[in-house]
Amino acid sequence: MEKKSPPTLSHWMMAIRPKTLPAAVGPVLVGSAMAYVSDAFHLLPALGCLLASFFLQIGVNLANDYFDYKGGIDSEERLGPVRVTQSGLIAPETVRLAMFVCLGCAALIFLYLAVVGGMVLVVIGIVSIIAAFGYSGGPWPLASHGMGELFVFIFFGLVAVGGTYWVQAHQMSWLVMLAAIPPGLLISAIMMVNNLRDIDTDRKAGKNTLAVKLGQWRTIQGYRVLLLASYIVPVVFILLGGKSALILPFITLPVAIGCMRCIGCESGDGLNGLLARTARLSFLYCLLFAAGLVYGLT
């Protein structure tokens, strides 16, 4: 029997999916900006949040790769990027081990964050790791029951921004939760494009994503609503007394409009480009929004 070659760095890069990692950065930037506005910014806890977010994102990617293979969801008909487990590039047990290593690293970082931010971070860490595992795995996978976008909005929006702020400021405010809405919406939009691309293969495999439940037309409209709604929040901040710097995210509006037009014209693997564009939009928006919060609320 021929011995299989060990996975290469390029194989692991496929598994990690680097193009999705900007989604882990944006919420931490926004949460740290709100901490700065509150005169509570601390670099090391902020970096800890960033590392935890990275490990959770990679852990989710690996879990999705492994569990979709084990559940028979990934097949040769899949239109997205190569899945290393389904394609045989990395053995399933190796991907599973890497998933647990990443989630374990996230858990260790949350222990440090708990020392800095208290028991609230213990709860956030436990719930986040369970959710990362349960996104694709466990007895009731969230992604297979139309809960993927809601999961992303909560954990990559409210929890990520709120947790980043809390570990630095040791308090919470409704303005922080308001600031958490755009990252959650935009990262949910990334998920919506992904599920729209895979709508046919997911339906065949019995994976009832939100796109499968809504259908193609409603998913397209939902994506557009998510993008547009993210631009309402800076206006709300201005109406509440913020300075004009808060309109900085509107620099990305032409990109968002282009994405909204594109989603109605592409289908199948043609949506892979839009997926990358939406991820870039999410990061650039969050970067400009964070700068707008710093200069517009101080």
XYZ file of C-alpha atoms in Angstrom:
298
model
C 0.000 0.000 0.000
C 1.421 3.367 -0.999
C 2.248 5.614 1.920
C 0.483 8.949 1.749
C 2.649 12.081 1.753
C 2.296 14.380 4.776
C 0.282 17.570 4.235
C 2.244 20.540 2.958
C 2.082 24.162 4.039
C -0.101 24.959 1.031
C -2.551 22.263 2.111
C -2.791 23.778 5.572
C -3.320 27.218 4.066
C -6.267 25.772 2.141
C -7.648 24.384 5.398
C -7.122 27.586 7.375
C -8.677 29.747 4.601
C -6.653 32.978 5.124
C -9.175 35.036 3.133
C -11.671 34.574 5.971
C -9.300 35.842 8.681
C -9.971 39.591 8.177
C -13.398 38.818 9.626
C -11.621 38.073 12.911
C -9.824 41.433 12.926
C -12.656 43.906 12.295
C -14.686 43.347 15.487
C -11.558 43.612 17.669
C -10.690 46.926 16.005
C -14.164 48.292 16.716
C -14.207 47.059 20.319
C -10.746 48.502 20.944
C -11.794 51.824 19.393
C -14.694 52.033 21.835
C -12.280 51.238 24.679
C -10.035 54.069 23.486
C -13.002 56.437 23.476
C -13.635 55.434 27.104
C -9.950 56.052 28.020
C -9.643 52.342 28.728
C -7.538 51.018 25.836
C -4.915 48.434 26.834
C -2.703 46.908 24.160
C -2.035 43.432 25.602
C -5.690 42.535 26.296
C -6.581 43.857 22.829
C -3.918 41.626 21.252
C -5.198 38.721 23.347
C -8.683 39.260 21.932
C -7.241 39.368 18.426
C -5.361 36.082 18.891
C -8.403 34.391 20.434
C -10.501 35.591 17.511
C -7.967 34.223 15.022
C -7.871 30.801 16.686
C -11.665 30.642 16.883
C -11.993 31.559 13.198
C -9.443 28.943 12.161
C -11.070 26.398 14.472
C -14.467 27.032 12.860
C -12.935 26.659 9.387
C -11.307 23.340 10.296
C -14.469 22.091 12.005
C -16.510 22.979 8.939
C -14.036 21.158 6.687
C -14.024 18.043 8.900
C -17.698 17.781 9.850
C -19.030 18.555 6.361
C -16.885 15.681 5.108
C -18.021 13.323 7.858
C -21.644 14.298 7.266
C -21.418 13.680 3.523
C -22.159 17.328 2.739
C -18.966 18.019 0.782
C -18.797 16.242 -2.560
C -17.125 16.578 -5.955
C -20.019 18.858 -6.990
C -18.978 21.495 -4.451
C -18.345 24.912 -6.028
C -16.304 26.561 -3.295
C -12.590 26.412 -2.496
C -10.995 22.989 -2.131
C -11.849 21.221 1.121
C -8.759 19.401 2.315
C -10.608 16.561 4.053
C -13.010 15.760 1.232
C -10.239 15.985 -1.391
C -7.939 13.698 0.599
C -5.158 16.283 0.947
C -5.174 15.977 4.750
C -6.424 12.977 6.693
C -9.699 13.531 8.608
C -8.157 12.677 11.967
C -5.371 15.211 11.330
C -7.867 17.966 10.527
C -9.851 17.054 13.645
C -6.693 17.216 15.779
C -5.792 20.615 14.319
C -9.313 21.838 15.101
C -8.965 20.833 18.755
C -5.491 22.393 18.941
C -6.850 25.728 17.670
C -9.813 25.684 20.035
C -7.458 24.696 22.848
C -5.207 27.664 22.064
C -8.263 29.928 22.113
C -9.188 28.471 25.525
C -5.716 29.242 26.916
C -5.920 32.831 25.694
C -9.361 33.179 27.275
C -7.794 32.109 30.592
C -5.426 35.082 30.317
C -8.304 37.366 29.325
C -10.296 36.102 32.324
C -7.432 37.081 34.637
C -7.591 40.584 33.149
C -11.341 40.923 32.656
C -12.914 38.646 35.251
C -15.406 35.781 35.152
C -17.349 37.358 32.300
C -14.501 36.320 30.000
C -14.669 32.750 31.307
C -18.317 32.587 30.257
C -17.596 34.224 26.900
C -14.727 31.820 26.276
C -16.710 28.678 27.115
C -19.735 29.718 25.072
C -17.599 30.823 22.104
C -15.650 27.554 21.970
C -18.828 25.462 22.263
C -20.425 27.523 19.490
C -17.328 27.195 17.279
C -17.497 23.418 17.647
C -21.270 23.318 17.305
C -21.343 25.434 14.157
C -20.775 22.356 11.995
C -20.529 19.527 14.552
C -22.370 18.084 17.497
C -25.895 16.654 17.650
C -27.528 19.801 16.203
C -25.105 21.651 13.876
C -26.071 25.310 13.724
C -25.060 25.688 10.073
C -27.305 22.788 9.030
C -30.366 24.321 10.662
C -30.335 27.813 9.186
C -28.590 29.364 12.192
C -25.213 30.158 10.614
C -25.844 33.851 9.972
C -27.332 34.363 13.438
C -24.314 32.600 14.972
C -21.960 34.903 13.069
C -23.886 38.050 14.017
C -23.853 37.145 17.709
C -20.300 35.843 18.067
C -18.413 37.890 15.456
C -20.474 40.989 16.181
C -21.960 41.422 19.646
C -19.701 39.014 21.553
C -16.430 39.881 19.782
C -16.888 43.661 20.006
C -18.455 43.569 23.463
C -15.872 41.133 24.839
C -12.974 43.176 23.446
C -14.392 46.281 25.083
C -15.156 44.586 28.403
C -11.700 43.073 28.899
C -10.220 46.571 28.608
C -12.884 48.775 30.224
C -14.411 46.269 32.714
C -17.865 47.620 31.934
C -20.446 47.640 29.158
C -22.623 50.257 27.513
C -25.413 50.230 24.975
C -23.244 52.375 22.670
C -20.751 49.505 22.459
C -23.552 47.130 21.460
C -24.668 49.670 18.850
C -21.106 49.770 17.475
C -21.091 45.950 17.363
C -23.965 45.821 14.872
C -22.105 46.692 11.611
C -19.328 44.078 12.048
C -21.963 41.452 12.831
C -24.053 42.392 9.794
C -21.152 42.478 7.351
C -19.614 39.212 8.492
C -23.073 37.636 8.315
C -23.218 38.869 4.722
C -20.018 36.913 4.007
C -21.751 33.803 5.312
C -24.835 34.546 3.228
C -22.804 34.682 -0.012
C -21.095 31.429 0.931
C -24.428 29.703 1.512
C -25.953 31.156 -1.654
C -23.082 29.708 -3.681
C -23.619 26.272 -2.130
C -27.416 26.371 -2.125
C -27.915 23.517 -4.593
C -25.308 21.134 -3.181
C -26.372 21.897 0.400
C -30.002 21.199 -0.471
C -29.061 17.849 -2.009
C -27.014 16.923 1.075
C -29.797 17.904 3.471
C -27.864 20.845 4.926
C -30.651 23.348 5.576
C -28.726 26.612 5.614
C -30.599 29.898 5.763
C -30.139 30.205 1.988
C -31.790 26.808 1.483
C -34.670 27.855 3.737
C -35.143 31.275 2.134
C -34.470 30.382 -1.485
C -32.238 32.213 -3.934
C -34.231 35.456 -4.408
C -34.819 36.096 -0.698
C -31.176 35.300 0.085
C -30.027 37.886 -2.465
C -32.334 40.501 -0.955
C -31.214 39.555 2.542
C -27.582 40.084 1.576
C -28.401 43.533 0.248
C -30.301 44.455 3.406
C -27.349 43.390 5.597
C -24.953 45.594 3.659
C -27.237 48.618 3.599
C -28.170 48.319 7.269
C -24.525 48.530 8.305
C -24.384 52.110 6.990
C -27.269 53.221 9.192
C -25.310 52.836 12.438
C -22.722 55.609 11.794
C -25.620 57.951 11.003
C -27.257 57.017 14.320
C -24.019 57.851 16.138
C -23.953 61.269 14.437
C -27.587 61.898 15.375
C -26.658 61.076 18.969
C -24.065 63.841 18.950
C -21.040 62.290 17.278
C -18.749 64.252 14.973
C -18.668 64.100 11.191
C -15.648 61.743 11.270
C -18.163 58.973 11.870
C -19.083 59.048 8.184
C -15.671 57.540 7.322
C -17.203 54.086 6.615
C -19.172 55.671 3.765
C -15.930 55.685 1.783
C -16.656 51.968 1.254
C -20.237 52.545 0.066
C -19.352 52.327 -3.661
C -17.769 48.931 -2.967
C -20.915 47.831 -1.132
C -23.129 48.989 -4.004
C -20.962 47.048 -6.430
C -21.342 43.945 -4.272
C -25.107 44.391 -4.104
C -25.276 44.582 -7.885
C -22.949 41.642 -8.362
C -24.904 39.198 -6.214
C -27.862 39.406 -8.547
C -25.714 38.650 -11.600
C -23.575 35.743 -10.409
C -24.327 32.209 -9.315
C -22.461 29.047 -8.344
C -18.688 29.337 -8.375
C -19.054 32.798 -9.896
C -19.841 33.934 -6.345
C -16.344 33.065 -5.082
C -15.071 36.470 -6.193
C -17.963 38.222 -4.470
C -17.206 36.259 -1.307
C -13.653 37.655 -1.254
C -14.905 41.171 -2.054
C -17.420 41.039 0.783
C -14.699 39.918 3.203
C -12.509 42.839 2.123
C -15.465 45.210 2.453
C -16.078 43.962 5.992
C -12.470 44.595 7.025
C -12.188 48.029 5.373
C -15.526 49.135 6.792
C -14.512 48.066 10.320
C -11.127 49.775 9.988
C -12.741 53.057 8.910
C -15.554 52.685 11.442
C -13.001 52.208 14.239
C -11.161 55.354 13.107
C -14.463 57.211 12.885
C -15.371 56.205 16.437
C -12.001 57.364 17.768
C -12.162 60.752 16.074
C -15.932 61.178 16.172
C -16.625 60.379 19.821
C -13.649 62.077 21.472
